CSV table of C-alpha atoms and ligand atoms in Angstrom, one decimal:
chain,number,residue,atom,x,y,z
U,1,UNK,CA,-3.4,20.0,2.0
U,2,UNK,CA,-6.4,18.5,0.5
U,3,UNK,CA,-7.8,14.9,0.6
U,4,UNK,CA,-7.0,13.5,-2.8
U,5,UNK,CA,-8.3,10.1,-2.1
U,6,UNK,CA,-11.0,9.2,0.6
U,7,UNK,CA,-11.6,5.6,1.1
U,8,UNK,CA,-15.1,4.9,2.8
U,9,UNK,CA,-16.0,1.4,4.6
U,10,UNK,CA,-14.2,-0.7,2.1
U,11,UNK,CA,-15.3,-4.4,2.6
U,12,UNK,CA,-13.9,-7.1,0.6
U,13,UNK,CA,-13.9,-11.0,0.9
U,14,UNK,CA,-12.5,-14.0,-0.7
U,15,UNK,CA,-14.8,-16.9,-1.5
U,16,UNK,CA,-13.0,-20.2,-0.6
U,17,UNK,CA,-14.2,-23.8,-0.1
U,18,UNK,CA,-14.3,-23.6,3.7
U,19,UNK,CA,-16.3,-20.2,3.6
U,20,UNK,CA,-15.7,-16.5,3.5
U,21,UNK,CA,-12.4,-14.8,4.3
U,22,UNK,CA,-13.1,-11.3,5.6
U,23,UNK,CA,-9.9,-9.8,4.3
U,24,UNK,CA,-10.8,-6.1,4.5
U,25,UNK,CA,-13.5,-5.2,6.9
U,26,UNK,CA,-14.7,-1.7,6.8
U,27,UNK,CA,-11.5,0.2,5.8
U,28,UNK,CA,-11.7,3.9,5.8
U,29,UNK,CA,-9.1,6.4,5.5
U,30,UNK,CA,-8.2,9.7,3.7
U,31,UNK,CA,-5.0,10.4,1.6
U,32,UNK,CA,-3.8,13.9,1.4
U,33,UNK,CA,-2.4,15.4,-2.0
U,34,UNK,CA,1.4,15.1,-2.3
U,35,UNK,CA,1.6,12.9,0.9
U,36,UNK,CA,3.0,9.5,1.4
U,37,UNK,CA,0.8,7.0,3.2
U,38,UNK,CA,1.9,3.6,4.4
U,39,UNK,CA,-0.4,0.5,4.9
U,40,UNK,CA,1.6,-1.6,7.4
U,41,UNK,CA,0.6,-4.9,9.1
U,42,UNK,CA,1.7,-8.4,9.6
U,43,UNK,CA,1.7,-10.9,6.8
U,44,UNK,CA,-2.0,-11.9,5.9
U,45,UNK,CA,-3.6,-8.8,7.5
U,46,UNK,CA,-5.3,-7.6,4.5
U,47,UNK,CA,-2.9,-5.1,3.2
U,48,UNK,CA,-3.0,-6.2,-0.4
U,49,UNK,CA,-6.7,-6.8,-0.3
U,50,UNK,CA,-7.1,-2.9,0.5
U,51,UNK,CA,-5.0,-2.2,-2.5
U,52,UNK,CA,-6.7,-4.6,-4.9
U,53,UNK,CA,-10.0,-3.3,-3.9
U,54,UNK,CA,-9.1,0.2,-4.2
U,55,UNK,CA,-7.6,-0.3,-7.8
U,56,UNK,CA,-10.4,-2.9,-8.8
U,57,UNK,CA,-7.7,-5.6,-9.1
U,58,UNK,CA,-9.2,-8.3,-6.7
U,59,UNK,CA,-8.5,-12.0,-8.0
U,60,UNK,CA,-11.4,-13.7,-9.5
U,61,UNK,CA,-12.5,-15.2,-6.0
U,62,UNK,CA,-12.5,-11.8,-4.4
U,63,UNK,CA,-15.8,-9.9,-3.9
U,64,UNK,CA,-16.0,-6.1,-3.2
U,65,UNK,CA,-19.1,-6.1,-0.8
U,66,UNK,CA,-19.3,-2.3,-0.3
U,67,UNK,CA,-17.3,0.9,0.0
U,68,UNK,CA,-16.3,3.9,-2.0
U,69,UNK,CA,-12.9,5.1,-3.1
U,70,UNK,CA,-13.5,8.8,-3.9
U,71,UNK,CA,-10.8,10.5,-6.1
U,72,UNK,CA,-11.3,13.9,-7.2
U,73,UNK,CA,-15.0,13.6,-6.0
U,74,UNK,CA,-15.5,10.4,-8.2
U,75,UNK,CA,-16.3,7.0,-6.8
U,76,UNK,CA,-13.5,4.8,-8.6
U,77,UNK,CA,-15.5,1.7,-7.7
U,78,UNK,CA,-18.7,2.9,-9.3
U,79,UNK,CA,-17.1,4.1,-12.7
U,80,UNK,CA,-17.8,2.3,-15.8
U,81,UNK,CA,-14.8,0.1,-16.9
U,82,UNK,CA,-13.8,2.5,-19.8
U,83,UNK,CA,-13.9,5.5,-17.6
U,84,UNK,CA,-11.9,3.7,-14.9
U,85,UNK,CA,-9.4,2.4,-17.3
U,86,UNK,CA,-8.8,6.1,-18.4
U,87,UNK,CA,-7.9,7.2,-15.0
U,88,UNK,CA,-5.8,4.0,-14.2
U,89,UNK,CA,-2.2,4.3,-15.1
U,90,UNK,CA,-2.7,8.1,-16.4
U,91,UNK,CA,-3.7,9.3,-12.9
U,92,UNK,CA,-3.3,6.4,-10.7
U,93,UNK,CA,-0.5,3.9,-11.4
U,94,UNK,CA,-0.1,0.7,-9.4
U,95,UNK,CA,2.9,-1.6,-8.8
U,96,UNK,CA,1.6,-4.7,-7.7
U,97,UNK,CA,3.1,-7.1,-5.0
U,98,UNK,CA,5.8,-9.5,-6.7
U,99,UNK,CA,5.2,-7.4,-10.0
U,100,UNK,CA,8.8,-8.4,-11.0
U,101,UNK,CA,7.4,-11.8,-12.0
U,102,UNK,CA,5.0,-10.1,-14.3
U,103,UNK,CA,7.8,-9.0,-16.5
U,104,UNK,CA,7.6,-11.2,-19.7
U,105,UNK,CA,11.0,-13.1,-19.8
U,106,UNK,CA,10.7,-13.1,-23.7
U,107,UNK,CA,10.3,-9.4,-24.1
U,108,UNK,CA,13.0,-6.6,-23.9
U,109,UNK,CA,12.4,-3.9,-21.5
U,110,UNK,CA,11.6,-1.4,-24.4
U,111,UNK,CA,8.8,-3.6,-25.5
U,112,UNK,CA,7.3,-3.5,-22.0
U,113,UNK,CA,7.1,0.3,-22.4
U,114,UNK,CA,5.6,-0.1,-25.7
U,115,UNK,CA,2.9,-2.7,-24.4
U,116,UNK,CA,2.0,-0.1,-21.8
U,117,UNK,CA,1.2,2.8,-24.1
U,118,UNK,CA,-0.6,0.5,-26.3
U,119,UNK,CA,-2.8,-0.8,-23.5
U,120,UNK,CA,-3.6,2.9,-22.8
U,121,UNK,CA,-4.1,3.9,-26.3
U,122,UNK,CA,-1.3,6.5,-26.3
U,123,UNK,CA,-0.2,7.3,-29.8
U,124,UNK,CA,3.6,8.1,-29.3
U,125,UNK,CA,5.9,7.4,-32.2
U,126,UNK,CA,9.0,5.1,-31.5
U,127,UNK,CA,11.1,8.2,-30.8
U,128,UNK,CA,8.7,9.8,-28.4
U,129,UNK,CA,8.5,6.3,-26.7
U,130,UNK,CA,12.1,6.1,-26.4
U,131,UNK,CA,12.7,9.8,-25.0
U,132,UNK,CA,9.9,9.1,-22.4
U,133,UNK,CA,11.0,5.6,-21.4
U,134,UNK,CA,14.6,7.0,-21.1
U,135,UNK,CA,13.3,10.0,-18.9
U,136,UNK,CA,11.8,7.7,-16.6
U,137,UNK,CA,14.5,5.3,-16.4
U,138,UNK,CA,16.9,7.9,-15.6
U,139,UNK,CA,14.6,9.0,-12.8
U,140,UNK,CA,15.1,5.7,-11.1
U,141,UNK,CA,18.9,5.9,-11.7
U,142,UNK,CA,19.1,3.2,-14.6
U,143,UNK,CA,20.9,3.7,-17.8
U,144,UNK,CA,18.4,3.7,-20.6
U,145,UNK,CA,20.9,2.5,-23.2
U,146,UNK,CA,21.7,-0.6,-21.3
U,147,UNK,CA,18.3,-1.3,-19.9
U,148,UNK,CA,16.0,-0.7,-22.8
U,149,UNK,CA,17.6,-3.4,-24.8
U,150,UNK,CA,17.9,-5.9,-22.0
U,151,UNK,CA,15.6,-8.8,-21.2
U,152,UNK,CA,14.3,-9.0,-17.6
U,153,UNK,CA,16.6,-12.0,-16.6
U,154,UNK,CA,19.7,-9.8,-17.5
U,155,UNK,CA,18.7,-7.5,-14.7
U,156,UNK,CA,19.0,-8.0,-10.9
U,157,UNK,CA,15.9,-7.8,-8.6
U,158,UNK,CA,16.4,-4.4,-7.6
U,159,UNK,CA,16.8,-3.3,-11.2
U,160,UNK,CA,13.6,-4.9,-12.2
U,161,UNK,CA,11.8,-3.2,-9.4
U,162,UNK,CA,13.2,0.1,-10.8
U,163,UNK,CA,12.1,-0.8,-14.3
U,164,UNK,CA,8.5,-1.3,-12.8
U,165,UNK,CA,8.5,2.0,-11.0
U,166,UNK,CA,9.6,3.8,-14.3
U,167,UNK,CA,6.8,1.9,-16.2
U,168,UNK,CA,4.5,3.0,-13.6
U,169,UNK,CA,5.6,6.5,-13.9
U,170,UNK,CA,5.5,6.7,-17.9
U,171,UNK,CA,2.3,8.4,-18.2
U,172,UNK,CA,3.0,10.9,-15.4
U,173,UNK,CA,0.4,9.7,-12.8
U,174,UNK,CA,-0.5,11.9,-9.9
U,175,UNK,CA,-0.9,9.1,-7.4
U,176,UNK,CA,1.5,5.9,-7.3
U,177,UNK,CA,0.5,3.0,-5.3
U,178,UNK,CA,3.1,0.3,-4.5
U,179,UNK,CA,2.4,-3.0,-2.9
U,180,UNK,CA,5.6,-4.2,-0.9
U,181,UNK,CA,7.9,-2.4,-3.2
U,182,UNK,CA,11.0,-3.7,-1.1
U,183,UNK,CA,10.0,-7.2,-0.4
U,184,UNK,CA,12.3,-9.9,-1.8
U,185,UNK,CA,15.1,-7.7,-1.9
U,186,UNK,CA,18.5,-7.5,0.1
U,187,UNK,CA,18.6,-5.1,2.9
U,188,UNK,CA,21.0,-2.6,0.8
U,189,UNK,CA,18.6,-2.7,-2.2
U,190,UNK,CA,15.8,-2.1,-0.1
U,191,UNK,CA,17.4,0.9,1.2
U,192,UNK,CA,18.1,2.2,-2.2
U,193,UNK,CA,14.6,1.8,-3.3
U,194,UNK,CA,13.3,3.8,-0.2
U,195,UNK,CA,15.8,6.6,-1.0
U,196,UNK,CA,14.8,6.6,-4.6
U,197,UNK,CA,10.9,6.8,-3.8
U,198,UNK,CA,11.9,9.7,-1.4
U,199,UNK,CA,13.7,11.5,-4.3
U,200,UNK,CA,10.8,10.8,-6.7
U,201,UNK,CA,8.3,12.0,-4.2
U,202,UNK,CA,10.2,15.4,-3.8
U,203,UNK,CA,10.8,15.9,-7.5
U,204,UNK,CA,7.5,14.8,-8.9
U,205,UNK,CA,5.1,16.1,-6.2
U,206,UNK,CA,3.5,12.9,-6.4
U,207,UNK,CA,1.1,11.1,-4.0
U,208,UNK,CA,2.4,7.7,-2.8
U,209,UNK,CA,0.6,5.0,-1.1
U,210,UNK,CA,2.5,1.7,-0.2
U,211,UNK,CA,2.2,-1.4,1.6
U,212,UNK,CA,4.8,-2.9,3.8
U,213,UNK,CA,5.0,-5.3,6.7
U,214,UNK,CA,8.2,-3.6,7.7
U,215,UNK,CA,7.3,-0.6,10.0
U,216,UNK,CA,11.0,0.6,9.8
U,217,UNK,CA,10.4,1.3,6.0
U,218,UNK,CA,7.2,3.2,6.9
U,219,UNK,CA,9.1,5.3,9.4
U,220,UNK,CA,11.7,6.1,6.7
U,221,UNK,CA,9.2,7.1,4.0
U,222,UNK,CA,5.8,7.8,5.1
U,223,UNK,CA,3.9,11.0,6.3
U,224,UNK,CA,1.1,8.9,7.7
U,225,UNK,CA,0.8,5.3,8.7
U,226,UNK,CA,-2.4,3.1,8.7
U,227,UNK,CA,-2.0,0.0,10.9
U,228,UNK,CA,-3.9,-2.9,9.9
U,229,UNK,CA,-4.7,-5.9,12.0
U,230,UNK,CA,-6.8,-8.8,10.7
U,231,UNK,CA,-8.7,-6.9,8.2
U,232,UNK,CA,-9.3,-3.6,10.3
U,233,UNK,CA,-7.4,-0.3,10.5
U,234,UNK,CA,-6.5,-0.1,14.1
U,235,UNK,CA,-4.7,3.1,14.1
U,236,UNK,CA,-4.3,6.0,11.4
U,237,UNK,CA,-1.7,8.5,12.7
U,238,UNK,CA,1.2,10.6,11.6
U,239,UNK,CA,4.4,8.6,11.3
U,240,UNK,CA,5.8,11.0,14.2
U,241,UNK,CA,3.0,10.3,16.5
U,242,UNK,CA,3.2,6.5,15.7
U,243,UNK,CA,6.6,6.2,16.8
U,244,UNK,CA,6.5,9.0,19.6
U,245,UNK,CA,3.2,8.1,21.0
U,246,UNK,CA,1.3,5.1,19.5
U,247,UNK,CA,-2.1,4.7,20.7
U,248,UNK,CA,-3.3,1.3,19.8
U,249,UNK,CA,-2.0,-1.8,21.8
U,250,UNK,CA,-1.4,-3.5,18.6
U,251,UNK,CA,0.8,-0.5,17.4
U,252,UNK,CA,2.8,-0.7,20.6
U,253,UNK,CA,3.3,-4.5,19.9
U,254,UNK,CA,4.6,-3.9,16.5
U,255,UNK,CA,7.0,-1.2,17.7
U,256,UNK,CA,8.1,-3.6,20.4
U,257,UNK,CA,9.1,-6.2,17.7
U,258,UNK,CA,11.3,-3.8,15.8
U,259,UNK,CA,13.2,-2.7,18.8
U,260,UNK,CA,14.6,-6.3,18.6
U,261,UNK,CA,16.4,-5.5,15.3
U,262,UNK,CA,18.1,-2.5,16.5
U,263,UNK,CA,18.8,-2.8,20.2
U,264,UNK,CA,19.1,-5.1,23.1
U,265,UNK,CA,17.7,-8.6,22.4
U,266,UNK,CA,16.4,-8.6,26.0
U,267,UNK,CA,13.9,-5.9,25.2
U,268,UNK,CA,12.0,-7.9,22.7
U,269,UNK,CA,8.4,-8.0,23.5
U,270,UNK,CA,6.5,-10.3,21.1
U,271,UNK,CA,2.8,-9.8,21.2
U,272,UNK,CA,1.3,-13.0,22.7
U,273,UNK,CA,-0.7,-15.4,20.5
U,274,UNK,CA,-1.2,-15.4,16.8
U,275,UNK,CA,-3.2,-13.5,14.3
U,276,UNK,CA,-6.6,-14.9,14.0
U,277,UNK,CA,-8.1,-16.8,10.9
U,278,UNK,CA,-10.0,-14.4,8.7
U,279,UNK,CA,-12.4,-17.3,8.0
U,280,UNK,CA,-13.7,-17.0,11.6
U,281,UNK,CA,-12.3,-13.8,12.9
U,282,UNK,CA,-12.9,-13.0,16.8
U,283,UNK,CA,-16.0,-11.2,17.9
U,284,UNK,CA,-15.8,-7.6,18.8
U,285,UNK,CA,-12.3,-6.1,18.4
U,286,UNK,CA,-10.4,-8.6,16.4
U,287,UNK,CA,-7.3,-8.1,18.4
U,288,UNK,CA,-9.1,-8.5,21.8
U,289,UNK,CA,-7.9,-12.4,22.4
U,290,UNK,CA,-4.2,-11.0,22.3
U,291,UNK,CA,-4.7,-7.7,24.0
U,292,UNK,CA,-3.5,-7.5,27.6
U,293,UNK,CA,-6.0,-4.5,28.2
U,294,UNK,CA,-9.1,-6.3,26.9
U,295,UNK,CA,-12.5,-5.4,28.5
U,296,UNK,CA,-15.7,-7.1,28.4
U,297,UNK,CA,-17.0,-4.7,25.6
U,298,UNK,CA,-14.1,-5.7,23.4
U,299,UNK,CA,-15.3,-9.2,23.1
U,300,UNK,CA,-18.7,-8.1,22.0
U,301,UNK,CA,-18.4,-4.6,19.9
U,302,UNK,CA,-16.1,-3.8,17.3
U,303,UNK,CA,-14.7,-0.4,18.3
U,304,UNK,CA,-15.1,2.3,15.6
U,305,UNK,CA,-12.2,4.2,14.1
U,306,UNK,CA,-12.4,7.6,16.0
U,307,UNK,CA,-10.4,10.7,15.9
U,308,UNK,CA,-8.8,11.3,19.2
U,309,UNK,CA,-6.3,14.3,19.2
U,310,UNK,CA,-4.5,16.1,16.4
U,311,UNK,CA,-6.4,14.2,13.6
U,312,UNK,CA,-4.8,10.9,15.1
U,313,UNK,CA,-7.5,8.0,14.7
U,314,UNK,CA,-7.8,4.8,16.6
U,315,UNK,CA,-10.2,1.8,16.8
U,316,UNK,CA,-9.9,1.0,20.5
U,317,UNK,CA,-12.4,0.9,23.3
U,318,UNK,CA,-9.8,2.2,25.7
U,319,UNK,CA,-10.5,5.4,24.0
U,320,UNK,CA,-14.1,5.2,22.8
U,321,UNK,CA,-15.3,4.1,26.3
U,322,UNK,CA,-13.2,6.5,28.3
U,323,UNK,CA,-11.2,3.6,29.7
U,324,UNK,CA,-7.4,3.6,30.4
U,325,UNK,CA,-5.5,5.5,27.7
U,326,UNK,CA,-2.0,4.7,28.9
U,327,UNK,CA,-2.2,1.1,28.0
R,1,LIG,N1,-7.2,-15.0,-3.7
R,1,LIG,C1,-7.4,-15.5,-2.3
R,1,LIG,N2,-8.2,-16.4,-2.0
R,1,LIG,C2,-8.4,-16.7,-0.7
R,1,LIG,N3,-7.9,-16.1,0.2
R,1,LIG,C3,-7.0,-15.0,0.1
R,1,LIG,C4,-6.8,-14.7,-1.3
R,1,LIG,N4,-5.9,-13.6,-1.3
R,1,LIG,C5,-5.6,-13.3,0.0
R,1,LIG,N5,-6.3,-14.3,0.7
R,1,LIG,C6,-6.4,-14.1,2.2
R,1,LIG,O1,-6.8,-12.8,2.7
R,1,LIG,C7,-6.3,-12.5,3.8
R,1,LIG,C8,-5.6,-11.2,3.6
R,1,LIG,O2,-4.5,-11.4,2.6
R,1,LIG,P1,-3.7,-10.1,2.0
R,1,LIG,O3,-2.7,-10.8,0.9
R,1,LIG,O4,-4.5,-9.2,1.7
R,1,LIG,O5,-2.8,-9.8,3.1
R,1,LIG,P2,-1.4,-8.9,3.3
R,1,LIG,O6,-1.5,-8.3,4.5
R,1,LIG,O7,-1.3,-8.3,2.1
R,1,LIG,O8,-0.4,-10.2,3.4
R,1,LIG,P3,1.1,-10.5,2.8
R,1,LIG,O9,1.9,-9.2,3.6
R,1,LIG,O10,1.6,-11.6,3.2
R,1,LIG,O11,1.1,-9.9,1.3
R,1,LIG,C9,-5.2,-13.6,4.1
R,1,LIG,O12,-5.7,-14.5,5.1
R,1,LIG,C10,-5.1,-14.4,2.8
R,1,LIG,O13,-4.7,-15.8,3.0
């Protein structure tokens, strides 16, 4: 498989009254063609910032300090606005976090499809639009006859999320990026959306990148998982190895916390402490204050993301300094 997207040293911050929030601090990862990549981490770890920086959708107080997002050899972050607009949606589509709220309550669903083609200067006539919109709605198992003439408030949360996925698929993108596609949905609807994304991936041979705070959803859907902690990727590994043989102490902690849902409560092993403030993150490895294996070097030097075995990548001095690897 080829690398379709290569993210290199992405650094993004937010300017706030108190200072600078270092939300994405040197993010690098490759996305293979036709693969599913999950970006996983706790709330406020910087997952959305990575997606927003990659898709040039940072809010007004966000600043991209450096980095590249290479897509088919072009740096998306260096493209002129017009050139980027041509790629966005037609080749790379985004369903942002909480996008359901972006559906205009006064517009029928058909008008949202119409707006999308107008925004991207596509000249379909009304019949073509209905045909394409219906095709995409059927793909997400919605009845076009009922949905196209509905207002958003007439649809459930799960239906709205499926409408958003259908809208994102309208121009047949090669890459679909979804930020928390299952949050704010009940457990059964979450499972339904995950199943649907699996089917779409198979049917359309599309490349998926999605953000979730739920590692169980990543396990279900992803081929590769990027584990984020406090604005850094601490581990980038195949989903199989993340679960079978996680490398980073933080990944192990995350896995310990999902055990609690499925198994014996006495096996809960929460990670001690709390995630740091990204205004004043810890020196060296940002995880060191919570890590039971922290060494002197961890307080001083940020560990680089290194490739260890079978393409697995980890940012931890236990691996880069030849220390204990059985942490
Ligand atoms: N517009 C903003 N202005 C200031 N700080 C922000 C802004 N957006 C995000 N942040 C801060 O940046 C950090 C990373 O936020 P981000 O939304 O990327 O995390 P996340 O992992 O996606 O969280 P969640 O799962 O809760 O959505 C957090 O500390 C957050 O409070």
